[in-house]
Amino acid sequence: MPQTLASKLSLFGLPIKTAMERVSAAGFDGIEVLLTNRFRNYTRRCQYFARELGLTLHFHQAWSPDEDPTDWKFKLLELVGYLPRSGYLLSENVPYHLYNYNVPTVIQADRLKEFYRLENINGNLWFQTDSSWNNYTNELKLAFPRFIQLVNEYNVPVVFDTQHYLEYRLGKFRNLSAIPTDKTTMIKLLEEGWDMLGKHVQEIHLNDWTPNERNVLTGTGIAPLKEFCEMIKSSSWDGCVVPEISPRIPISHSLDTLKRLRKKVESYFV
């Protein structure tokens, strides 16, 4: 059974200690914290609370309008100081001391382009199957075939996101309507992705969706997650699974919802 981690974003608005206590009470093994402008300055405090509660702790690169120039919410959150500025460098968001601790940080695939020597990438930086969009050239900043090439050439640690992978694989950006709704086709694409990346995958973002909504409650969308997880089990993969669900604003997801979420994910791996 892989470790299950909850996403702090699912508990948007809660203080970090309160969020961690709720995650622990729900039976999760750990938590993944988005490095917003607030939390990037409190990473050591996050580490302290996680140790106190016996939780595994991972971090996730923050978003900005760079990650989705079409989403007005990112621009608003940047303007109020919650997210980093447009055009920020990875070094401005991921505190350097995290590189030297055993705390994995999830970052976008296109950030590989910021590393001068890819063979020296720290093993605590894990690259997600998702690229930002270049508004000027009207294309993904790092094309999927190039990502696969770099992963294999430099043995890059990968985070396999079921939702973003399909969009990325198809050369689309934040376009759920481009993902086939036929289960057989989706399973085939996911299996091909795992064949290409599985040996590099450290973490899975087990995301569900509908053609009109992202990150719905796991098991309520159209993603063939049960079949995908059965394939993962048969591959003897050992890592972490993070079910990412959209936050509820202004009231965070309840303890009961988190418990149901964890049980649903674990049922896929029994």
Short mmCIF file of N, CA and C in Angstrom, two decimals, residues 32-130:
data_model
loop_
_atom_site.label_atom_id
_atom_site.label_comp_id
_atom_site.label_asym_id
_atom_site.label_seq_id
_atom_site.Cartn_x
_atom_site.Cartn_y
_atom_site.Cartn_z
N GLU A 32 1.01 17.60 1.52
CA GLU A 32 1.81 18.32 0.53
C GLU A 32 1.39 19.79 0.55
N VAL A 33 2.36 20.66 0.80
CA VAL A 33 2.09 22.08 1.03
C VAL A 33 2.54 22.92 -0.16
N LEU A 34 1.63 23.75 -0.68
CA LEU A 34 1.95 24.65 -1.78
C LEU A 34 2.80 25.81 -1.26
N LEU A 35 3.89 26.11 -1.95
CA LEU A 35 4.82 27.14 -1.50
C LEU A 35 4.35 28.53 -1.92
N THR A 36 3.24 28.95 -1.36
CA THR A 36 2.77 30.32 -1.56
C THR A 36 3.76 31.26 -0.89
N ASN A 37 3.58 32.56 -1.10
CA ASN A 37 4.50 33.53 -0.50
C ASN A 37 4.54 33.41 1.01
N ARG A 38 3.43 33.01 1.61
CA ARG A 38 3.41 32.84 3.07
C ARG A 38 4.18 31.60 3.49
N PHE A 39 3.86 30.49 2.88
CA PHE A 39 4.43 29.24 3.36
C PHE A 39 5.89 29.06 2.98
N ARG A 40 6.36 29.73 1.92
CA ARG A 40 7.77 29.59 1.57
C ARG A 40 8.66 30.18 2.67
N ASN A 41 8.10 31.09 3.47
CA ASN A 41 8.86 31.68 4.58
C ASN A 41 8.69 30.91 5.88
N TYR A 42 7.85 29.86 5.85
CA TYR A 42 7.58 29.09 7.06
C TYR A 42 7.82 27.60 6.85
N THR A 43 8.76 27.27 5.96
CA THR A 43 8.99 25.85 5.67
C THR A 43 9.52 25.10 6.89
N ARG A 44 10.35 25.75 7.68
CA ARG A 44 10.88 25.07 8.88
C ARG A 44 9.78 24.85 9.91
N ARG A 45 8.85 25.80 9.99
CA ARG A 45 7.71 25.62 10.90
C ARG A 45 6.84 24.45 10.42
N CYS A 46 6.66 24.35 9.11
CA CYS A 46 5.91 23.22 8.55
C CYS A 46 6.60 21.90 8.90
N GLN A 47 7.93 21.89 8.78
CA GLN A 47 8.68 20.68 9.12
C GLN A 47 8.51 20.32 10.59
N TYR A 48 8.52 21.34 11.45
CA TYR A 48 8.37 21.09 12.89
C TYR A 48 6.99 20.49 13.20
N PHE A 49 5.94 21.09 12.66
CA PHE A 49 4.59 20.57 12.92
C PHE A 49 4.42 19.16 12.36
N ALA A 50 4.98 18.92 11.18
CA ALA A 50 4.87 17.58 10.57
C ALA A 50 5.55 16.54 11.44
N ARG A 51 6.74 16.87 11.94
CA ARG A 51 7.44 15.92 12.83
C ARG A 51 6.63 15.68 14.09
N GLU A 52 6.05 16.74 14.63
CA GLU A 52 5.27 16.64 15.87
C GLU A 52 4.08 15.70 15.70
N LEU A 53 3.48 15.71 14.50
CA LEU A 53 2.30 14.89 14.24
C LEU A 53 2.63 13.57 13.55
N GLY A 54 3.90 13.35 13.28
CA GLY A 54 4.30 12.10 12.62
C GLY A 54 3.88 12.02 11.17
N LEU A 55 3.80 13.17 10.49
CA LEU A 55 3.37 13.22 9.10
C LEU A 55 4.55 13.34 8.15
N THR A 56 4.46 12.67 7.02
CA THR A 56 5.39 12.90 5.93
C THR A 56 5.07 14.26 5.32
N LEU A 57 6.11 15.03 5.00
CA LEU A 57 5.90 16.37 4.46
C LEU A 57 6.54 16.50 3.08
N HIS A 58 5.76 16.96 2.11
CA HIS A 58 6.27 17.34 0.80
C HIS A 58 5.84 18.77 0.52
N PHE A 59 6.59 19.44 -0.35
CA PHE A 59 6.21 20.78 -0.79
C PHE A 59 5.90 20.75 -2.28
N HIS A 60 5.23 21.80 -2.74
CA HIS A 60 4.84 21.91 -4.16
C HIS A 60 5.10 23.34 -4.60
N GLN A 61 5.82 23.49 -5.70
CA GLN A 61 6.05 24.81 -6.28
C GLN A 61 4.74 25.59 -6.37
N ALA A 62 4.81 26.88 -6.05
CA ALA A 62 3.62 27.72 -6.14
C ALA A 62 3.25 27.98 -7.59
N TRP A 63 2.01 28.37 -7.78
CA TRP A 63 1.57 28.80 -9.09
C TRP A 63 1.70 30.32 -9.20
N SER A 64 1.61 30.80 -10.42
CA SER A 64 1.50 32.23 -10.69
C SER A 64 0.75 32.34 -12.01
N PRO A 65 0.49 33.56 -12.48
CA PRO A 65 -0.14 33.67 -13.80
C PRO A 65 0.67 32.99 -14.91
N ASP A 66 1.97 32.74 -14.66
CA ASP A 66 2.79 32.03 -15.65
C ASP A 66 2.26 30.62 -15.89
N GLU A 67 1.78 29.99 -14.83
CA GLU A 67 1.30 28.61 -14.95
C GLU A 67 -0.02 28.54 -15.71
N ASP A 68 -0.81 29.59 -15.63
CA ASP A 68 -2.06 29.63 -16.40
C ASP A 68 -2.46 31.08 -16.65
N PRO A 69 -1.94 31.68 -17.73
CA PRO A 69 -2.24 33.09 -18.01
C PRO A 69 -3.72 33.35 -18.28
N THR A 70 -4.49 32.30 -18.54
CA THR A 70 -5.90 32.48 -18.87
C THR A 70 -6.80 32.52 -17.63
N ASP A 71 -6.24 32.20 -16.46
CA ASP A 71 -7.06 32.09 -15.25
C ASP A 71 -6.94 33.38 -14.43
N TRP A 72 -8.02 34.14 -14.37
CA TRP A 72 -8.00 35.42 -13.66
C TRP A 72 -7.72 35.25 -12.18
N LYS A 73 -8.05 34.08 -11.61
CA LYS A 73 -7.84 33.88 -10.16
C LYS A 73 -6.36 33.93 -9.82
N PHE A 74 -5.50 33.40 -10.70
CA PHE A 74 -4.07 33.44 -10.44
C PHE A 74 -3.57 34.89 -10.41
N LYS A 75 -4.07 35.71 -11.34
CA LYS A 75 -3.66 37.11 -11.37
C LYS A 75 -4.12 37.84 -10.12
N LEU A 76 -5.35 37.56 -9.68
CA LEU A 76 -5.87 38.18 -8.47
C LEU A 76 -5.04 37.79 -7.25
N LEU A 77 -4.72 36.49 -7.13
CA LEU A 77 -3.93 36.02 -5.99
C LEU A 77 -2.51 36.57 -6.02
N GLU A 78 -2.00 36.84 -7.22
CA GLU A 78 -0.69 37.49 -7.33
C GLU A 78 -0.79 38.93 -6.84
N LEU A 79 -1.83 39.64 -7.23
CA LEU A 79 -1.98 41.05 -6.88
C LEU A 79 -2.12 41.25 -5.37
N VAL A 80 -2.76 40.30 -4.69
CA VAL A 80 -2.93 40.43 -3.23
C VAL A 80 -1.74 39.85 -2.47
N GLY A 81 -0.72 39.38 -3.19
CA GLY A 81 0.50 38.93 -2.54
C GLY A 81 0.51 37.49 -2.10
N TYR A 82 -0.50 36.71 -2.51
CA TYR A 82 -0.55 35.31 -2.08
C TYR A 82 0.36 34.43 -2.93
N LEU A 83 0.45 34.73 -4.21
CA LEU A 83 1.29 33.96 -5.13
C LEU A 83 2.46 34.81 -5.61
N PRO A 84 3.55 34.17 -6.04
CA PRO A 84 4.70 34.93 -6.54
C PRO A 84 4.38 35.67 -7.82
N ARG A 85 5.25 36.63 -8.15
CA ARG A 85 5.05 37.47 -9.33
C ARG A 85 5.19 36.66 -10.62
N SER A 86 4.64 37.20 -11.68
CA SER A 86 4.84 36.62 -13.00
C SER A 86 6.33 36.66 -13.35
N GLY A 87 6.81 35.62 -13.98
CA GLY A 87 8.20 35.57 -14.40
C GLY A 87 9.18 35.20 -13.30
N TYR A 88 8.68 34.73 -12.15
CA TYR A 88 9.60 34.39 -11.06
C TYR A 88 10.47 33.18 -11.43
N LEU A 89 11.66 33.15 -10.85
CA LEU A 89 12.56 32.02 -11.02
C LEU A 89 12.27 30.99 -9.94
N LEU A 90 12.57 29.75 -10.24
CA LEU A 90 12.33 28.69 -9.26
C LEU A 90 13.07 28.97 -7.96
N SER A 91 14.27 29.53 -8.07
CA SER A 91 15.07 29.82 -6.87
C SER A 91 14.41 30.87 -5.98
N GLU A 92 13.49 31.66 -6.53
CA GLU A 92 12.77 32.64 -5.73
C GLU A 92 11.62 32.02 -4.96
N ASN A 93 11.21 30.82 -5.35
CA ASN A 93 10.05 30.19 -4.73
C ASN A 93 10.41 29.02 -3.83
N VAL A 94 11.40 28.24 -4.23
CA VAL A 94 11.81 27.06 -3.45
C VAL A 94 13.03 27.43 -2.62
N PRO A 95 12.88 27.56 -1.29
CA PRO A 95 14.01 27.93 -0.44
C PRO A 95 15.18 26.97 -0.62
N TYR A 96 16.37 27.52 -0.69
CA TYR A 96 17.55 26.70 -0.99
C TYR A 96 17.77 25.61 0.04
N HIS A 97 17.42 25.89 1.30
CA HIS A 97 17.71 24.89 2.34
C HIS A 97 16.90 23.60 2.13
N LEU A 98 15.79 23.69 1.38
CA LEU A 98 15.01 22.48 1.12
C LEU A 98 15.80 21.49 0.28
N TYR A 99 16.70 21.99 -0.54
CA TYR A 99 17.51 21.11 -1.39
C TYR A 99 18.38 20.19 -0.54
N ASN A 100 18.71 20.64 0.66
CA ASN A 100 19.64 19.89 1.49
C ASN A 100 18.95 19.06 2.56
N TYR A 101 17.63 19.14 2.61
CA TYR A 101 16.87 18.31 3.54
C TYR A 101 16.14 17.24 2.74
N ASN A 102 15.75 16.19 3.43
CA ASN A 102 15.03 15.12 2.75
C ASN A 102 13.54 15.46 2.67
N VAL A 103 13.25 16.59 2.02
CA VAL A 103 11.87 17.05 1.85
C VAL A 103 11.62 17.24 0.36
N PRO A 104 10.96 16.31 -0.30
CA PRO A 104 10.71 16.43 -1.73
C PRO A 104 9.85 17.66 -2.06
N THR A 105 10.16 18.28 -3.20
CA THR A 105 9.39 19.41 -3.68
C THR A 105 8.97 19.15 -5.13
N VAL A 106 7.67 19.26 -5.40
CA VAL A 106 7.12 19.01 -6.73
C VAL A 106 7.17 20.29 -7.54
N ILE A 107 7.72 20.23 -8.76
CA ILE A 107 7.79 21.41 -9.60
C ILE A 107 7.37 21.08 -11.03
N GLN A 108 7.05 22.11 -11.80
CA GLN A 108 6.57 21.95 -13.17
C GLN A 108 7.67 21.40 -14.07
N ALA A 109 7.28 20.64 -15.08
CA ALA A 109 8.24 20.04 -16.01
C ALA A 109 9.10 21.10 -16.69
N ASP A 110 8.51 22.23 -17.08
CA ASP A 110 9.27 23.22 -17.85
C ASP A 110 10.38 23.87 -17.04
N ARG A 111 10.36 23.73 -15.71
CA ARG A 111 11.42 24.31 -14.90
C ARG A 111 12.76 23.58 -15.08
N LEU A 112 12.72 22.44 -15.75
CA LEU A 112 13.97 21.76 -16.10
C LEU A 112 14.88 22.68 -16.91
N LYS A 113 14.28 23.60 -17.64
CA LYS A 113 15.05 24.50 -18.50
C LYS A 113 15.88 25.50 -17.70
N GLU A 114 15.62 25.61 -16.38
CA GLU A 114 16.37 26.55 -15.55
C GLU A 114 17.65 25.95 -15.00
N PHE A 115 17.84 24.65 -15.21
CA PHE A 115 19.03 23.99 -14.66
C PHE A 115 20.12 23.93 -15.72
N TYR A 116 21.29 24.47 -15.35
CA TYR A 116 22.41 24.50 -16.29
C TYR A 116 22.97 23.11 -16.53
N ARG A 117 23.05 22.31 -15.45
CA ARG A 117 23.57 20.95 -15.56
C ARG A 117 22.53 19.99 -15.00
N LEU A 118 21.79 19.35 -15.87
CA LEU A 118 20.70 18.49 -15.43
C LEU A 118 21.18 17.27 -14.66
N GLU A 119 22.42 16.86 -14.92
CA GLU A 119 22.93 15.69 -14.20
C GLU A 119 23.13 15.98 -12.72
N ASN A 120 23.11 17.27 -12.35
CA ASN A 120 23.30 17.65 -10.94
C ASN A 120 21.99 17.98 -10.23
N ILE A 121 20.86 17.65 -10.84
CA ILE A 121 19.58 17.93 -10.19
C ILE A 121 19.47 17.18 -8.87
N ASN A 122 19.10 17.91 -7.83
CA ASN A 122 18.95 17.30 -6.51
C ASN A 122 17.79 16.31 -6.53
N GLY A 123 18.01 15.15 -5.89
CA GLY A 123 16.99 14.10 -5.87
C GLY A 123 15.72 14.46 -5.15
N ASN A 124 15.72 15.60 -4.43
CA ASN A 124 14.51 16.03 -3.73
C ASN A 124 13.61 16.90 -4.61
N LEU A 125 14.03 17.18 -5.84
CA LEU A 125 13.20 17.93 -6.78
C LEU A 125 12.54 16.95 -7.72
N TRP A 126 11.22 16.90 -7.67
CA TRP A 126 10.45 15.95 -8.48
C TRP A 126 9.63 16.73 -9.50
N PHE A 127 9.71 16.33 -10.77
CA PHE A 127 9.13 17.11 -11.87
C PHE A 127 7.80 16.52 -12.33
N GLN A 128 6.78 17.36 -12.28
CA GLN A 128 5.42 16.93 -12.58
C GLN A 128 5.14 16.89 -14.09
N THR A 129 4.27 15.97 -14.49
CA THR A 129 3.89 15.84 -15.89
C THR A 129 2.94 16.98 -16.30
N ASP A 130 3.50 18.18 -16.33
CA ASP A 130 2.69 19.37 -16.63
C ASP A 130 3.64 20.51 -16.96
#
